[in-house]
Amino acid sequence: MAARREGTKTLVPGMPQNIYDQTDFFLGYSRLQRSVLGLAGAPEWPALRAMLPPLSGLRVLDLGCGFGAFARWAREAGAVSVLGVDLSENMLARARAETHDAAVVYRRGDIEQLELDADSFDVVYSSLALHYVANLAAVCALVRRVLTAGGAFVFSVEHPVFTAPRHPVWQRDAAGVAAWPLNHYLDESARVTDWIAPGVVKQHRCIATYVNTLLDHGMRLTRLVEWAPDATLIAHHPDWADEPHRPPFLLIGAQRP
Ligand SMILES: C[S@@+](CC[C@H](N)C(=O)[O-])C[C@H]1O[C@@H](n2cnc3c(N)ncnc32)[C@H](O)[C@@H]1O
């Protein structure tokens, strides 16, 4: 299959980018606070955790599991099994090295192409992975099929106001007040950004698309959180002071009726 260049990264039509298996990106990502500290280093985690049902006795699927921090936490919270799926060998290698639990299984795979049994999970979770996926409808169809009746789908993505601009750079007025460019908001398509490494491809889609794609696949919306650090967090991280101007993360809870 013919490959093309986008930014500095090779893309194959129909295949996801797998930037986490590129050495420069992976080394940079591994140095982030959330990579070093796990869930404790992810400031949005308490809000996402609050959207989860009690996991005791439940079978959990984690889409884009990364280093496996959530998979291990889910087992401590009582889940009977966790399947973590990720595209990146680098991420899965560390996940496997840090997990000593036969009830946690990691599988290499593309979220968009997964083949899993119907009604085989009680909870599907995904943290900051689905904005890499081009076909959200395929993901929602998968989730609807693999969830048992009453099962929960809880996920986070980069917030659409964060992903909207083609040139995601803060602007400042004469008084130094920050503003975030929101042009191209309704243009739902790939964005190529320089984040950790040049040429990282993410998929921008509107809030309505996240919500309506879930509804179109027979899911019920249970919660929507536009997460930004509060005053307490900003007091500890003064460099986050502008974040509430454009919430970085969107957290969504849904349920299979
Ligand atoms: C920002 S990391 C988040 C990792 C983990 N969920 C967390 O919150 O720490 C995004 C992860 O999604 C994975 N990913 C991206 N696109 C994917 C795809 N199409 N299929 C499977 N995994 C994918 C990446 O390899 C990476 O591990």
PDB file of C-alpha atoms and ligand atoms in Angstrom:
ATOM      1  CA  MET A   1       0.000   0.000   0.000  1.00  0.00           C
ATOM      2  CA  ALA A   2       1.364   3.407  -0.948  1.00  0.00           C
ATOM      3  CA  ALA A   3       2.554   5.527   1.948  1.00  0.00           C
ATOM      4  CA  ARG A   4       2.476   9.318   2.065  1.00  0.00           C
ATOM      5  CA  ARG A   5       4.228  11.857   4.259  1.00  0.00           C
ATOM      6  CA  GLU A   6       2.265  14.049   6.653  1.00  0.00           C
ATOM      7  CA  GLY A   7       4.378  16.420   8.694  1.00  0.00           C
ATOM      8  CA  THR A   8       7.470  14.349   9.287  1.00  0.00           C
ATOM      9  CA  LYS A   9       5.589  11.089   9.836  1.00  0.00           C
ATOM     10  CA  THR A  10       4.735   8.365   7.396  1.00  0.00           C
ATOM     11  CA  LEU A  11       1.029   7.603   7.059  1.00  0.00           C
ATOM     12  CA  VAL A  12      -0.472   4.686   5.225  1.00  0.00           C
ATOM     13  CA  PRO A  13      -4.008   5.291   3.941  1.00  0.00           C
ATOM     14  CA  GLY A  14      -6.502   3.469   6.154  1.00  0.00           C
ATOM     15  CA  MET A  15      -3.938   2.878   8.912  1.00  0.00           C
ATOM     16  CA  PRO A  16      -3.645   4.911  12.118  1.00  0.00           C
ATOM     17  CA  GLN A  17      -0.440   6.820  12.696  1.00  0.00           C
ATOM     18  CA  ASN A  18       1.002   4.935  15.736  1.00  0.00           C
ATOM     19  CA  ILE A  19       3.117   7.896  16.827  1.00  0.00           C
ATOM     20  CA  TYR A  20       3.778   6.235  20.208  1.00  0.00           C
ATOM     21  CA  ASP A  21       6.093   3.762  18.480  1.00  0.00           C
ATOM     22  CA  GLN A  22       8.296   6.542  17.151  1.00  0.00           C
ATOM     23  CA  THR A  23      11.318   6.820  19.395  1.00  0.00           C
ATOM     24  CA  ASP A  24      11.495  10.606  19.764  1.00  0.00           C
ATOM     25  CA  PHE A  25       7.800  10.908  20.548  1.00  0.00           C
ATOM     26  CA  PHE A  26       7.811   7.938  22.933  1.00  0.00           C
ATOM     27  CA  LEU A  27      10.775   9.253  24.913  1.00  0.00           C
ATOM     28  CA  GLY A  28       9.119  12.665  25.266  1.00  0.00           C
ATOM     29  CA  TYR A  29       5.747  11.150  26.211  1.00  0.00           C
ATOM     30  CA  SER A  30       7.455   8.922  28.785  1.00  0.00           C
ATOM     31  CA  ARG A  31       8.740  12.028  30.570  1.00  0.00           C
ATOM     32  CA  LEU A  32       5.284  13.595  31.053  1.00  0.00           C
ATOM     33  CA  GLN A  33       3.981  13.788  34.597  1.00  0.00           C
ATOM     34  CA  ARG A  34       1.144  11.371  33.773  1.00  0.00           C
ATOM     35  CA  SER A  35       3.599   8.845  32.354  1.00  0.00           C
ATOM     36  CA  VAL A  36       5.895   9.029  35.350  1.00  0.00           C
ATOM     37  CA  LEU A  37       3.231   9.127  38.092  1.00  0.00           C
ATOM     38  CA  GLY A  38       0.425   7.162  36.409  1.00  0.00           C
ATOM     39  CA  LEU A  39      -3.130   8.055  37.439  1.00  0.00           C
ATOM     40  CA  ALA A  40      -1.815  10.310  40.232  1.00  0.00           C
ATOM     41  CA  GLY A  41      -0.185  12.431  37.545  1.00  0.00           C
ATOM     42  CA  ALA A  42      -3.361  12.835  35.491  1.00  0.00           C
ATOM     43  CA  PRO A  43      -5.222  15.821  36.957  1.00  0.00           C
ATOM     44  CA  GLU A  44      -8.526  14.906  35.275  1.00  0.00           C
ATOM     45  CA  TRP A  45      -8.483  11.376  36.695  1.00  0.00           C
ATOM     46  CA  PRO A  46     -10.618  12.108  39.813  1.00  0.00           C
ATOM     47  CA  ALA A  47     -13.381  13.502  37.576  1.00  0.00           C
ATOM     48  CA  LEU A  48     -13.184  10.523  35.219  1.00  0.00           C
ATOM     49  CA  ARG A  49     -13.104   8.057  38.121  1.00  0.00           C
ATOM     50  CA  ALA A  50     -16.267   9.638  39.538  1.00  0.00           C
ATOM     51  CA  MET A  51     -18.092   8.737  36.298  1.00  0.00           C
ATOM     52  CA  LEU A  52     -17.294   5.024  36.600  1.00  0.00           C
ATOM     53  CA  PRO A  53     -19.670   2.536  38.193  1.00  0.00           C
ATOM     54  CA  PRO A  54     -18.364   0.392  41.094  1.00  0.00           C
ATOM     55  CA  LEU A  55     -16.137  -2.108  39.270  1.00  0.00           C
ATOM     56  CA  SER A  56     -16.467  -5.018  41.675  1.00  0.00           C
ATOM     57  CA  GLY A  57     -17.124  -8.214  39.705  1.00  0.00           C
ATOM     58  CA  LEU A  58     -17.149  -6.458  36.332  1.00  0.00           C
ATOM     59  CA  ARG A  59     -15.320  -7.223  33.064  1.00  0.00           C
ATOM     60  CA  VAL A  60     -13.539  -4.145  31.759  1.00  0.00           C
ATOM     61  CA  LEU A  61     -12.241  -3.175  28.327  1.00  0.00           C
ATOM     62  CA  ASP A  62      -9.690  -0.330  28.103  1.00  0.00           C
ATOM     63  CA  LEU A  63      -9.327   1.153  24.601  1.00  0.00           C
ATOM     64  CA  GLY A  64      -5.895   2.743  24.136  1.00  0.00           C
ATOM     65  CA  CYS A  65      -4.640   1.417  27.480  1.00  0.00           C
ATOM     66  CA  GLY A  66      -1.146   2.914  27.196  1.00  0.00           C
ATOM     67  CA  PHE A  67       1.054   1.942  30.143  1.00  0.00           C
ATOM     68  CA  GLY A  68      -1.800   0.041  31.816  1.00  0.00           C
ATOM     69  CA  ALA A  69      -2.238   2.258  34.887  1.00  0.00           C
ATOM     70  CA  PHE A  70      -6.023   2.156  34.618  1.00  0.00           C
ATOM     71  CA  ALA A  71      -6.067  -1.617  34.021  1.00  0.00           C
ATOM     72  CA  ARG A  72      -4.142  -2.179  37.253  1.00  0.00           C
ATOM     73  CA  TRP A  73      -6.317   0.292  39.156  1.00  0.00           C
ATOM     74  CA  ALA A  74      -9.487  -1.398  37.846  1.00  0.00           C
ATOM     75  CA  ARG A  75      -8.309  -4.734  39.227  1.00  0.00           C
ATOM     76  CA  GLU A  76      -7.586  -3.152  42.605  1.00  0.00           C
ATOM     77  CA  ALA A  77     -11.105  -1.705  42.447  1.00  0.00           C
ATOM     78  CA  GLY A  78     -12.522  -5.219  42.078  1.00  0.00           C
ATOM     79  CA  ALA A  79     -12.847  -5.817  38.332  1.00  0.00           C
ATOM     80  CA  VAL A  80     -12.684  -9.552  37.573  1.00  0.00           C
ATOM     81  CA  SER A  81     -10.807  -9.029  34.342  1.00  0.00           C
ATOM     82  CA  VAL A  82      -9.377  -6.237  32.207  1.00  0.00           C
ATOM     83  CA  LEU A  83      -8.521  -6.352  28.518  1.00  0.00           C
ATOM     84  CA  GLY A  84      -6.254  -3.472  27.523  1.00  0.00           C
ATOM     85  CA  VAL A  85      -5.890  -2.754  23.822  1.00  0.00           C
ATOM     86  CA  ASP A  86      -3.288  -0.483  22.286  1.00  0.00           C
ATOM     87  CA  LEU A  87      -1.656   0.077  18.924  1.00  0.00           C
ATOM     88  CA  SER A  88       1.789   0.760  20.310  1.00  0.00           C
ATOM     89  CA  GLU A  89       4.303  -1.974  21.087  1.00  0.00           C
ATOM     90  CA  ASN A  90       6.255   0.537  23.180  1.00  0.00           C
ATOM     91  CA  MET A  91       3.268   1.304  25.383  1.00  0.00           C
ATOM     92  CA  LEU A  92       2.284  -2.351  25.702  1.00  0.00           C
ATOM     93  CA  ALA A  93       5.817  -3.447  26.578  1.00  0.00           C
ATOM     94  CA  ARG A  94       5.862  -1.170  29.618  1.00  0.00           C
ATOM     95  CA  ALA A  95       2.266  -2.095  30.503  1.00  0.00           C
ATOM     96  CA  ARG A  96       3.190  -5.784  30.512  1.00  0.00           C
ATOM     97  CA  ALA A  97       6.388  -5.162  32.496  1.00  0.00           C
ATOM     98  CA  GLU A  98       4.473  -3.299  35.216  1.00  0.00           C
ATOM     99  CA  THR A  99       1.503  -5.668  35.479  1.00  0.00           C
ATOM    100  CA  HIS A 100       1.769  -8.895  37.450  1.00  0.00           C
ATOM    101  CA  ASP A 101      -1.790 -10.106  37.255  1.00  0.00           C
ATOM    102  CA  ALA A 102      -3.124 -12.914  35.063  1.00  0.00           C
ATOM    103  CA  ALA A 103      -6.553 -11.261  35.012  1.00  0.00           C
ATOM    104  CA  VAL A 104      -5.155  -8.320  33.057  1.00  0.00           C
ATOM    105  CA  VAL A 105      -4.530  -9.126  29.409  1.00  0.00           C
ATOM    106  CA  TYR A 106      -2.964  -6.730  26.917  1.00  0.00           C
ATOM    107  CA  ARG A 107      -3.556  -7.057  23.210  1.00  0.00           C
ATOM    108  CA  ARG A 108      -2.033  -5.165  20.341  1.00  0.00           C
ATOM    109  CA  GLY A 109      -4.746  -3.833  18.085  1.00  0.00           C
ATOM    110  CA  ASP A 110      -6.335  -0.887  16.355  1.00  0.00           C
ATOM    111  CA  ILE A 111      -9.428   0.342  18.194  1.00  0.00           C
ATOM    112  CA  GLU A 112     -11.190   0.823  14.850  1.00  0.00           C
ATOM    113  CA  GLN A 113     -10.602  -2.756  13.725  1.00  0.00           C
ATOM    114  CA  LEU A 114     -11.169  -4.727  16.925  1.00  0.00           C
ATOM    115  CA  GLU A 115     -13.011  -8.014  16.820  1.00  0.00           C
ATOM    116  CA  LEU A 116     -14.499  -8.914  20.180  1.00  0.00           C
ATOM    117  CA  ASP A 117     -17.446 -11.062  21.276  1.00  0.00           C
ATOM    118  CA  ALA A 118     -20.823  -9.416  21.691  1.00  0.00           C
ATOM    119  CA  ASP A 119     -22.005  -8.751  25.272  1.00  0.00           C
ATOM    120  CA  SER A 120     -18.565  -9.598  26.674  1.00  0.00           C
ATOM    121  CA  PHE A 121     -17.812  -6.478  28.792  1.00  0.00           C
ATOM    122  CA  ASP A 122     -19.639  -4.598  31.539  1.00  0.00           C
ATOM    123  CA  VAL A 123     -17.541  -1.428  31.277  1.00  0.00           C
ATOM    124  CA  VAL A 124     -15.657   0.097  28.368  1.00  0.00           C
ATOM    125  CA  TYR A 125     -13.157   2.790  29.338  1.00  0.00           C
ATOM    126  CA  SER A 126     -10.886   4.952  27.240  1.00  0.00           C
ATOM    127  CA  SER A 127      -8.604   7.770  28.352  1.00  0.00           C
ATOM    128  CA  LEU A 128      -7.280  10.263  25.805  1.00  0.00           C
ATOM    129  CA  ALA A 129      -7.135   7.794  22.912  1.00  0.00           C
ATOM    130  CA  LEU A 130     -10.272   8.362  20.828  1.00  0.00           C
ATOM    131  CA  HIS A 131      -9.141  11.716  19.410  1.00  0.00           C
ATOM    132  CA  TYR A 132      -6.556   9.669  17.494  1.00  0.00           C
ATOM    133  CA  VAL A 133      -9.266   7.524  15.926  1.00  0.00           C
ATOM    134  CA  ALA A 134     -10.741   8.655  12.603  1.00  0.00           C
ATOM    135  CA  ASN A 135     -13.876   6.511  12.621  1.00  0.00           C
ATOM    136  CA  LEU A 136     -15.793   7.309  15.794  1.00  0.00           C
ATOM    137  CA  ALA A 137     -18.885   5.553  14.433  1.00  0.00           C
ATOM    138  CA  ALA A 138     -16.925   2.288  14.232  1.00  0.00           C
ATOM    139  CA  VAL A 139     -15.867   2.707  17.868  1.00  0.00           C
ATOM    140  CA  CYS A 140     -19.423   3.400  19.038  1.00  0.00           C
ATOM    141  CA  ALA A 141     -20.723   0.404  17.075  1.00  0.00           C
ATOM    142  CA  LEU A 142     -18.060  -1.778  18.692  1.00  0.00           C
ATOM    143  CA  VAL A 143     -18.814  -0.485  22.172  1.00  0.00           C
ATOM    144  CA  ARG A 144     -22.562  -0.934  21.728  1.00  0.00           C
ATOM    145  CA  ARG A 145     -21.989  -4.527  20.589  1.00  0.00           C
ATOM    146  CA  VAL A 146     -19.499  -5.651  23.242  1.00  0.00           C
ATOM    147  CA  LEU A 147     -21.270  -4.046  26.208  1.00  0.00           C
ATOM    148  CA  THR A 148     -23.842  -5.962  28.193  1.00  0.00           C
ATOM    149  CA  ALA A 149     -27.233  -4.312  28.759  1.00  0.00           C
ATOM    150  CA  GLY A 150     -26.801  -1.562  31.337  1.00  0.00           C
ATOM    151  CA  GLY A 151     -23.037  -1.480  30.727  1.00  0.00           C
ATOM    152  CA  ALA A 152     -21.104   1.791  30.971  1.00  0.00           C
ATOM    153  CA  PHE A 153     -18.898   3.543  28.430  1.00  0.00           C
ATOM    154  CA  VAL A 154     -16.712   6.189  30.074  1.00  0.00           C
ATOM    155  CA  PHE A 155     -14.083   8.037  28.092  1.00  0.00           C
ATOM    156  CA  SER A 156     -12.031  11.200  27.804  1.00  0.00           C
ATOM    157  CA  VAL A 157     -10.719  13.006  24.745  1.00  0.00           C
ATOM    158  CA  GLU A 158      -8.955  16.250  24.080  1.00  0.00           C
ATOM    159  CA  HIS A 159     -11.704  18.853  24.202  1.00  0.00           C
ATOM    160  CA  PRO A 160     -12.985  19.985  20.796  1.00  0.00           C
ATOM    161  CA  VAL A 161     -12.159  23.623  21.587  1.00  0.00           C
ATOM    162  CA  PHE A 162      -8.613  22.437  22.233  1.00  0.00           C
ATOM    163  CA  THR A 163      -8.362  20.482  18.972  1.00  0.00           C
ATOM    164  CA  ALA A 164     -10.220  22.975  16.735  1.00  0.00           C
ATOM    165  CA  PRO A 165      -7.500  25.381  15.533  1.00  0.00           C
ATOM    166  CA  ARG A 166      -5.110  24.528  12.737  1.00  0.00           C
ATOM    167  CA  HIS A 167      -2.525  26.708  14.500  1.00  0.00           C
ATOM    168  CA  PRO A 168      -3.061  25.966  18.189  1.00  0.00           C
ATOM    169  CA  VAL A 169      -1.194  28.888  19.710  1.00  0.00           C
ATOM    170  CA  TRP A 170      -2.399  31.163  22.500  1.00  0.00           C
ATOM    171  CA  GLN A 171      -2.995  34.763  21.511  1.00  0.00           C
ATOM    172  CA  ARG A 172      -2.730  37.714  23.916  1.00  0.00           C
ATOM    173  CA  ASP A 173      -4.357  41.101  23.824  1.00  0.00           C
ATOM    174  CA  ALA A 174      -2.571  44.312  24.789  1.00  0.00           C
ATOM    175  CA  ALA A 175      -3.388  43.676  28.437  1.00  0.00           C
ATOM    176  CA  GLY A 176      -1.862  40.214  28.249  1.00  0.00           C
ATOM    177  CA  VAL A 177      -5.197  38.403  28.489  1.00  0.00           C
ATOM    178  CA  ALA A 178      -5.045  34.998  26.789  1.00  0.00           C
ATOM    179  CA  ALA A 179      -7.387  33.919  24.007  1.00  0.00           C
ATOM    180  CA  TRP A 180      -7.541  30.592  22.171  1.00  0.00           C
ATOM    181  CA  PRO A 181      -8.284  30.560  18.424  1.00  0.00           C
ATOM    182  CA  LEU A 182     -11.528  28.754  17.663  1.00  0.00           C
ATOM    183  CA  ASN A 183     -11.561  29.163  13.911  1.00  0.00           C
ATOM    184  CA  HIS A 184     -12.200  25.936  11.964  1.00  0.00           C
ATOM    185  CA  TYR A 185     -14.294  24.611  14.854  1.00  0.00           C
ATOM    186  CA  LEU A 186     -16.916  23.081  12.521  1.00  0.00           C
ATOM    187  CA  ASP A 187     -14.296  21.644  10.157  1.00  0.00           C
ATOM    188  CA  GLU A 188     -14.161  18.075  11.433  1.00  0.00           C
ATOM    189  CA  SER A 189     -10.974  16.550  10.093  1.00  0.00           C
ATOM    190  CA  ALA A 190      -7.411  15.643  10.989  1.00  0.00           C
ATOM    191  CA  ARG A 191      -5.165  18.179  12.685  1.00  0.00           C
ATOM    192  CA  VAL A 192      -1.405  17.864  12.381  1.00  0.00           C
ATOM    193  CA  THR A 193       0.260  19.384  15.419  1.00  0.00           C
ATOM    194  CA  ASP A 194       3.697  19.649  16.914  1.00  0.00           C
ATOM    195  CA  TRP A 195       3.161  18.091  20.338  1.00  0.00           C
ATOM    196  CA  ILE A 196       6.247  16.386  21.788  1.00  0.00           C
ATOM    197  CA  ALA A 197       7.336  15.672  18.196  1.00  0.00           C
ATOM    198  CA  PRO A 198       6.434  17.274  14.889  1.00  0.00           C
ATOM    199  CA  GLY A 199       3.619  15.906  12.741  1.00  0.00           C
ATOM    200  CA  VAL A 200       1.326  14.341  15.354  1.00  0.00           C
ATOM    201  CA  VAL A 201      -2.061  13.572  13.769  1.00  0.00           C
ATOM    202  CA  LYS A 202      -5.215  13.962  15.873  1.00  0.00           C
ATOM    203  CA  GLN A 203      -8.855  13.999  14.797  1.00  0.00           C
ATOM    204  CA  HIS A 204     -10.885  17.105  15.531  1.00  0.00           C
ATOM    205  CA  ARG A 205     -14.626  16.618  15.907  1.00  0.00           C
ATOM    206  CA  CYS A 206     -17.318  18.757  17.504  1.00  0.00           C
ATOM    207  CA  ILE A 207     -19.003  18.083  20.834  1.00  0.00           C
ATOM    208  CA  ALA A 208     -22.262  17.438  18.947  1.00  0.00           C
ATOM    209  CA  THR A 209     -20.561  14.678  16.952  1.00  0.00           C
ATOM    210  CA  TYR A 210     -19.349  12.886  20.077  1.00  0.00           C
ATOM    211  CA  VAL A 211     -22.830  13.094  21.580  1.00  0.00           C
ATOM    212  CA  ASN A 212     -24.833  12.298  18.437  1.00  0.00           C
ATOM    213  CA  THR A 213     -22.621   9.391  17.377  1.00  0.00           C
ATOM    214  CA  LEU A 214     -23.242   7.786  20.749  1.00  0.00           C
ATOM    215  CA  LEU A 215     -26.986   8.432  20.510  1.00  0.00           C
ATOM    216  CA  ASP A 216     -27.094   7.145  16.910  1.00  0.00           C
ATOM    217  CA  HIS A 217     -25.603   3.872  18.121  1.00  0.00           C
ATOM    218  CA  GLY A 218     -28.251   3.342  20.729  1.00  0.00           C
ATOM    219  CA  MET A 219     -26.284   4.617  23.718  1.00  0.00           C
ATOM    220  CA  ARG A 220     -27.754   6.797  26.446  1.00  0.00           C
ATOM    221  CA  LEU A 221     -25.756   9.822  27.575  1.00  0.00           C
ATOM    222  CA  THR A 222     -25.206   9.882  31.337  1.00  0.00           C
ATOM    223  CA  ARG A 223     -22.627  12.642  31.912  1.00  0.00           C
ATOM    224  CA  LEU A 224     -20.628  15.311  30.114  1.00  0.00           C
ATOM    225  CA  VAL A 225     -17.763  17.087  31.858  1.00  0.00           C
ATOM    226  CA  GLU A 226     -15.732  19.902  30.310  1.00  0.00           C
ATOM    227  CA  TRP A 227     -12.674  19.537  32.484  1.00  0.00           C
ATOM    228  CA  ALA A 228     -10.230  22.284  33.353  1.00  0.00           C
ATOM    229  CA  PRO A 229      -8.065  22.740  36.435  1.00  0.00           C
ATOM    230  CA  ASP A 230      -9.746  24.494  39.364  1.00  0.00           C
ATOM    231  CA  ALA A 231      -8.223  27.204  41.553  1.00  0.00           C
ATOM    232  CA  THR A 232      -6.624  24.674  43.900  1.00  0.00           C
ATOM    233  CA  LEU A 233      -4.843  22.877  41.060  1.00  0.00           C
ATOM    234  CA  ILE A 234      -3.788  26.158  39.495  1.00  0.00           C
ATOM    235  CA  ALA A 235      -2.316  27.257  42.832  1.00  0.00           C
ATOM    236  CA  HIS A 236      -0.061  24.180  42.627  1.00  0.00           C
ATOM    237  CA  HIS A 237       0.569  24.611  38.879  1.00  0.00           C
ATOM    238  CA  PRO A 238       0.601  28.337  38.081  1.00  0.00           C
ATOM    239  CA  ASP A 239       1.500  27.492  34.471  1.00  0.00           C
ATOM    240  CA  TRP A 240      -2.037  26.058  34.085  1.00  0.00           C
ATOM    241  CA  ALA A 241      -3.654  29.462  34.788  1.00  0.00           C
ATOM    242  CA  ASP A 242      -4.914  29.908  31.208  1.00  0.00           C
ATOM    243  CA  GLU A 243      -6.384  26.402  30.873  1.00  0.00           C
ATOM    244  CA  PRO A 244      -9.934  27.357  32.021  1.00  0.00           C
ATOM    245  CA  HIS A 245     -10.156  29.669  28.991  1.00  0.00           C
ATOM    246  CA  ARG A 246     -10.367  26.519  26.838  1.00  0.00           C
ATOM    247  CA  PRO A 247     -10.949  23.291  28.748  1.00  0.00           C
ATOM    248  CA  PRO A 248      -8.324  20.745  27.653  1.00  0.00           C
ATOM    249  CA  PHE A 249     -10.411  17.615  28.172  1.00  0.00           C
ATOM    250  CA  LEU A 250     -13.944  16.442  27.459  1.00  0.00           C
ATOM    251  CA  LEU A 251     -15.172  13.540  29.606  1.00  0.00           C
ATOM    252  CA  ILE A 252     -18.217  11.582  28.476  1.00  0.00           C
ATOM    253  CA  GLY A 253     -20.284   8.942  30.239  1.00  0.00           C
ATOM    254  CA  ALA A 254     -22.762   6.779  28.368  1.00  0.00           C
ATOM    255  CA  GLN A 255     -24.718   3.608  28.981  1.00  0.00           C
ATOM    256  CA  ARG A 256     -26.070   0.791  26.854  1.00  0.00           C
ATOM    257  CA  PRO A 257     -29.791   0.770  27.724  1.00  0.00           C
TER     258      PRO A 257
HETATM  259  C1  LIG B   1      -2.422   9.782  25.334  1.00  0.00           C
HETATM  260  S1  LIG B   1      -2.143   8.050  25.336  1.00  0.00           S
HETATM  261  C2  LIG B   1      -3.220   7.561  26.669  1.00  0.00           C
HETATM  262  C3  LIG B   1      -2.812   6.258  27.304  1.00  0.00           C
HETATM  263  C4  LIG B   1      -3.694   5.848  28.487  1.00  0.00           C
HETATM  264  N1  LIG B   1      -5.057   5.600  28.092  1.00  0.00           N
HETATM  265  C5  LIG B   1      -3.635   6.919  29.549  1.00  0.00           C
HETATM  266  O1  LIG B   1      -4.619   7.633  29.738  1.00  0.00           O
HETATM  267  O2  LIG B   1      -2.578   7.037  30.197  1.00  0.00           O
HETATM  268  C6  LIG B   1      -3.029   7.474  23.905  1.00  0.00           C
HETATM  269  C7  LIG B   1      -2.884   5.985  23.662  1.00  0.00           C
HETATM  270  O3  LIG B   1      -3.794   5.601  22.630  1.00  0.00           O
HETATM  271  C8  LIG B   1      -3.132   4.675  21.780  1.00  0.00           C
HETATM  272  N2  LIG B   1      -3.788   4.688  20.478  1.00  0.00           N
HETATM  273  C9  LIG B   1      -3.872   5.719  19.604  1.00  0.00           C
HETATM  274  N3  LIG B   1      -4.551   5.348  18.507  1.00  0.00           N
HETATM  275  C10 LIG B   1      -4.921   4.058  18.687  1.00  0.00           C
HETATM  276  C11 LIG B   1      -5.641   3.106  17.907  1.00  0.00           C
HETATM  277  N4  LIG B   1      -6.132   3.426  16.708  1.00  0.00           N
HETATM  278  N5  LIG B   1      -5.825   1.865  18.410  1.00  0.00           N
HETATM  279  C12 LIG B   1      -5.318   1.521  19.615  1.00  0.00           C
HETATM  280  N6  LIG B   1      -4.626   2.386  20.398  1.00  0.00           N
HETATM  281  C13 LIG B   1      -4.429   3.622  19.939  1.00  0.00           C
HETATM  282  C14 LIG B   1      -1.694   5.149  21.753  1.00  0.00           C
HETATM  283  O4  LIG B   1      -0.805   4.153  21.303  1.00  0.00           O
HETATM  284  C15 LIG B   1      -1.500   5.563  23.203  1.00  0.00           C
HETATM  285  O5  LIG B   1      -1.040   4.505  23.989  1.00  0.00           O
END
